[in-house]
Amino acid sequence: MDENQFVLVGIRQEEGIEASIRQKWYKGKPVVSFFLLAVIALGCLCSEFFIPRDPAYMDLAHCNLPPNRAFWFGTDIMGRDIFSMVWHGGRLSLLIGFGAALISSAMGILVGAVSGLSRKWMDRLIMRLTEILLSIPSLLFIILVQAVMGKANVFSIAFVIGITGWASIAKVVRTEVRQLRGSEYVLASRCMGGGFFHILRKHLTPNIVSSIMFMVVMNIRSAIAAESTLSFMGIGLPLETVTWGSMLTMSENALLSGSWWMILIPGLFLVATLLCITDAGSWLHRQMNRKQSNL
C-alpha cells in the first residue's frame, strides 16, 4: 500500500504559531505615559546640567516676553526664565508628591496593621476615626493643618499632605491584615516571640504592598495637585520658591496682560505629569485585579 495514502492526524506544530500567540511586550501597557513621565522626571532631576539661566534671577530688562530664541518659554512679569523655572520647579513638585506619598503610606500601613491586629473594640474605634477623617474634604483638612503649622515650606507642605492622606490606605491595609493574621506563618512568629513591628516588617508588609501600590501611586498625583492648588490659592509655598503651583499663582496678572505662555506652559507640564501618573496607576490597578481574578 502506498504510504502517501495515509494522513497524519492530531496536533501538528505550525511555524510561527507561538509568535502569533505571544503578545508583544508593549501591548496593553501605557508606554507613552511611562516614557513622558520618565522624560519629565529625568529632566527635572538633571535640570542643573542644561537650564540656561538661574530660575530665581530677575532680569528686569526682559520682563513679560513671549517665547523667542533667547527665552524658549518666555519670561514672567519679573523677568525670570520660564524654561528654567519649569524644569527646576518640577523637581520640588515631584519631591513634594513622593514625600507626601511616603508619609501617607507609612502611616496608613501602621494604622491599618494596628487596627487589623487589635481587638474588636479597638478596631471599631480606629475605623470610626478613619471614617470621620475620610468624610472631611481633603483640601479643607490640608488648609486647616497648614494654618496651624504656620509658614509653609517644601517639607511642611509634604508633611501636611502626607498626614492627611493616609486614611484610605489604612482601610485597605486593615482588611488585608485581618485576612492574614490567622495565617500559619503569622501565628508561628507570634509563638516564637515576634513583636508587632517584626511581624509587620517581615510578614505583613510584603503581602499587602501589591494591594496598596495603586493607592500609593495615586497619592503621588493627589499630593502634586494639592500643592499646586494651595499655591494657586496663595496659601501654599511662597512666590520665591519655584514650583509648578507657585508659577500658576501669577495666572491672574497673566490673563489681564495677555501673557498666555505664563499659564499654558507650566500648566501643560503639570497636567501631563498628572495624566501620566493616573494612566500608570490605572494600568497597575488592572494588573492587580487580573492577578487576583486568576488566583
XYZ file of C-alpha atoms in Angstrom:
295
model
C 0.000 0.000 0.000
C 1.247 3.432 -0.882
C 2.410 5.370 2.174
C 1.198 8.647 0.638
C -2.410 7.493 1.139
C -2.083 7.840 4.907
C -2.674 11.239 6.539
C -1.205 12.057 9.938
C -3.883 13.481 12.260
C -3.557 15.111 15.663
C -1.671 18.130 16.933
C 0.672 19.499 14.325
C 3.184 22.234 15.152
C 2.950 25.050 12.660
C 5.690 27.507 12.060
C 5.079 30.878 13.634
C 2.083 29.829 15.732
C 3.853 30.621 19.003
C 4.928 34.006 17.684
C 1.335 34.836 16.747
C 0.028 33.802 20.168
C 2.721 35.510 22.178
C 1.786 39.131 22.778
C 4.195 41.911 22.190
C 5.833 43.271 25.341
C 4.277 46.714 24.983
C 0.721 45.588 24.275
C -1.676 46.788 26.956
C 0.943 48.880 28.734
C 0.882 52.697 28.932
C 4.219 53.027 27.157
C 3.626 56.643 26.140
C 2.755 57.631 29.711
C 5.800 55.849 31.111
C 8.041 57.499 28.526
C 6.683 61.025 29.110
C 6.840 60.595 32.875
C 10.431 59.359 32.664
C 11.430 62.292 30.439
C 9.829 64.832 32.780
C 11.275 63.232 35.922
C 14.797 62.901 34.494
C 14.645 66.420 33.088
C 13.651 67.832 36.472
C 16.296 65.849 38.345
C 19.068 66.761 35.896
C 17.907 70.318 35.228
C 21.115 71.866 36.573
C 23.035 70.461 33.608
C 21.005 72.039 30.806
C 18.947 75.014 32.044
C 20.488 78.188 30.569
C 19.737 80.598 33.452
C 19.188 80.784 37.171
C 15.422 80.224 37.693
C 15.341 82.776 40.530
C 17.239 85.527 38.658
C 15.055 88.557 37.894
C 16.109 90.125 34.597
C 14.085 93.333 34.744
C 15.259 94.305 31.257
C 13.407 91.309 29.752
C 10.097 91.214 31.592
C 6.958 89.583 30.227
C 8.491 88.401 26.939
C 6.770 85.750 24.798
C 8.698 82.643 23.689
C 11.640 83.550 21.452
C 15.125 82.361 20.549
C 16.720 83.782 23.703
C 13.937 82.657 26.051
C 12.416 79.458 24.702
C 9.370 79.524 27.017
C 9.326 83.311 27.515
C 9.721 85.242 30.769
C 7.345 86.179 33.590
C 6.449 89.613 34.916
C 9.655 89.646 36.989
C 11.931 88.677 34.092
C 12.581 85.111 35.216
C 13.196 82.493 32.530
C 10.156 80.202 32.410
C 12.104 77.379 30.727
C 14.489 77.212 33.676
C 11.665 77.652 36.171
C 9.612 74.781 34.727
C 12.399 72.217 34.988
C 13.726 73.435 38.325
C 10.251 73.831 39.848
C 9.203 70.382 38.702
C 11.867 68.885 40.924
C 10.271 70.420 44.030
C 6.777 69.444 42.897
C 7.845 65.824 42.413
C 9.687 65.893 45.744
C 6.514 67.026 47.495
C 4.493 64.346 45.703
C 6.805 61.452 46.540
C 7.486 62.711 50.079
C 3.796 63.052 50.880
C 3.066 59.614 49.394
C 5.831 58.070 51.511
C 4.457 59.635 54.713
C 0.839 58.711 53.978
C 1.795 55.142 53.008
C 3.819 54.614 56.198
C 1.031 55.989 58.379
C -1.640 54.021 56.516
C 0.247 50.738 56.861
C 0.929 51.356 60.556
C -2.622 52.393 61.484
C -4.199 49.685 59.322
C -1.978 46.986 60.807
C -2.730 48.123 64.367
C -6.450 48.095 63.610
C -6.328 44.696 61.923
C -4.407 43.027 64.755
C -6.311 44.696 67.609
C -9.406 43.525 69.455
C -12.863 44.354 68.186
C -13.438 47.474 70.313
C -10.072 48.968 69.336
C -10.608 48.047 65.699
C -14.016 49.740 65.654
C -12.660 52.848 67.371
C -9.806 53.260 64.867
C -12.082 52.634 61.885
C -14.656 55.178 63.117
C -11.920 57.795 63.452
C -10.681 56.891 59.978
C -14.166 57.289 58.518
C -14.512 60.692 60.184
C -11.268 61.806 58.521
C -12.469 60.472 55.169
C -15.704 62.441 55.491
C -13.776 65.739 55.696
C -12.832 67.240 52.297
C -9.106 66.656 51.921
C -8.288 70.160 50.701
C -10.049 71.798 53.661
C -8.249 69.467 56.047
C -4.890 70.326 54.466
C -5.614 74.065 54.717
C -6.580 73.693 58.388
C -3.440 71.769 59.340
C -1.211 74.094 57.322
C -2.764 77.130 59.029
C -1.954 75.594 62.412
C 1.649 74.887 61.404
C 2.249 78.420 60.119
C 4.565 79.468 57.282
C 4.809 76.883 54.539
C 7.931 75.336 53.034
C 8.604 72.283 50.894
C 8.913 69.858 53.802
C 5.948 71.229 55.757
C 3.705 71.014 52.677
C 4.779 67.397 52.055
C 4.239 66.576 55.735
C 0.790 68.173 55.877
C -0.406 66.463 52.698
C 1.062 63.170 53.906
C -0.562 63.125 57.354
C -3.957 63.971 55.865
C -3.944 61.309 53.122
C -3.406 58.025 54.980
C -6.992 57.098 55.858
C -7.935 55.339 52.605
C -4.734 53.260 52.680
C -5.379 52.325 56.324
C -8.797 50.846 55.485
C -7.345 48.643 52.737
C -4.428 47.537 54.923
C -6.794 46.732 57.801
C -8.854 44.437 55.527
C -5.731 42.653 54.258
C -4.267 42.244 57.754
C -7.482 40.723 59.121
C -7.253 38.102 56.387
C -3.567 37.398 57.059
C -3.474 37.440 60.852
C -4.717 33.848 61.065
C -2.040 32.559 58.684
C 0.333 29.880 59.899
C 3.480 31.992 59.487
C 1.978 34.875 61.481
C 0.872 32.550 64.283
C 4.265 30.843 64.276
C 6.028 34.197 64.518
C 3.847 35.167 67.479
C 4.537 31.863 69.237
C 8.268 32.430 68.776
C 8.028 35.827 70.485
C 7.872 38.052 67.426
C 6.742 41.590 68.226
C 4.313 43.783 66.356
C 6.908 45.597 64.254
C 8.731 42.338 63.457
C 5.516 40.751 62.174
C 4.613 43.929 60.306
C 8.014 44.187 58.618
C 8.673 40.523 57.870
C 5.248 39.020 57.197
C 2.502 41.597 56.686
C 4.072 44.388 54.633
C 5.423 42.118 51.822
C 1.920 40.673 51.381
C -0.004 43.948 51.330
C 2.320 46.082 49.182
C 0.762 44.865 45.943
C -2.727 45.711 47.212
C -1.905 49.323 48.079
C 0.560 50.089 45.279
C -2.193 51.626 43.158
C -3.240 53.889 46.034
C 0.367 54.934 46.656
C 0.770 55.951 43.012
C -2.487 57.897 43.101
C -1.394 59.603 46.332
C 1.626 60.980 44.460
C -0.724 62.503 41.909
C -3.026 63.885 44.600
C -0.101 65.441 46.501
C 1.224 67.252 43.408
C -2.276 68.502 42.617
C -2.846 69.606 46.233
C 0.411 71.579 46.334
C -0.458 73.291 43.065
C -3.944 74.127 44.341
C -2.613 75.588 47.591
C -0.051 77.700 45.742
C -2.678 78.835 43.239
C -4.894 79.939 46.144
C -1.981 81.880 47.647
C -1.708 79.795 50.846
C 0.987 77.383 49.731
C 4.662 77.930 49.093
C 5.978 81.497 48.875
C 6.407 83.042 45.451
C 10.223 82.898 45.596
C 10.062 79.088 45.915
C 9.645 77.955 42.330
C 7.241 75.059 41.758
C 4.618 74.388 39.115
C 1.972 75.528 41.570
C 3.735 78.749 42.525
C 4.171 79.566 38.824
C 0.414 79.378 38.391
C -0.153 81.954 41.145
C 0.604 84.632 38.558
C -2.258 83.487 36.340
C -4.499 86.457 37.166
C -1.888 89.008 36.098
C -1.030 86.872 33.085
C -4.641 86.780 31.907
C -5.043 90.526 32.319
C -1.846 91.210 30.374
C -2.443 88.550 27.712
C 0.685 86.591 28.683
C -0.696 83.174 27.781
C 2.701 81.425 27.993
C 2.931 82.057 31.750
C -0.133 79.854 32.288
C -0.101 77.443 29.363
C 3.461 76.085 29.623
C 3.642 75.244 33.364
C 0.008 74.108 33.174
C 0.845 71.678 30.360
C 3.740 70.195 32.342
C 1.521 69.807 35.412
C -1.409 68.284 33.523
C 0.858 65.941 31.519
C 2.512 64.673 34.701
C -0.824 64.108 36.453
C -2.306 62.331 33.422
C 0.752 60.075 33.068
C 0.656 59.143 36.760
C -3.094 58.475 36.523
C -2.614 56.269 33.449
C 0.195 54.345 35.154
C -1.915 53.899 38.287
C -4.895 52.649 36.278
C -2.700 50.109 34.485
C -1.294 48.947 37.830
C -4.823 48.574 39.182
C -5.855 46.447 36.203
C -2.814 44.237 36.639
C -3.605 43.631 40.315
C -7.249 42.830 39.545
C -6.148 40.381 36.851
C -3.798 38.590 39.242
C -6.479 38.356 41.916
C -9.012 37.004 39.423
C -6.514 34.350 38.289
C -5.979 33.284 41.877
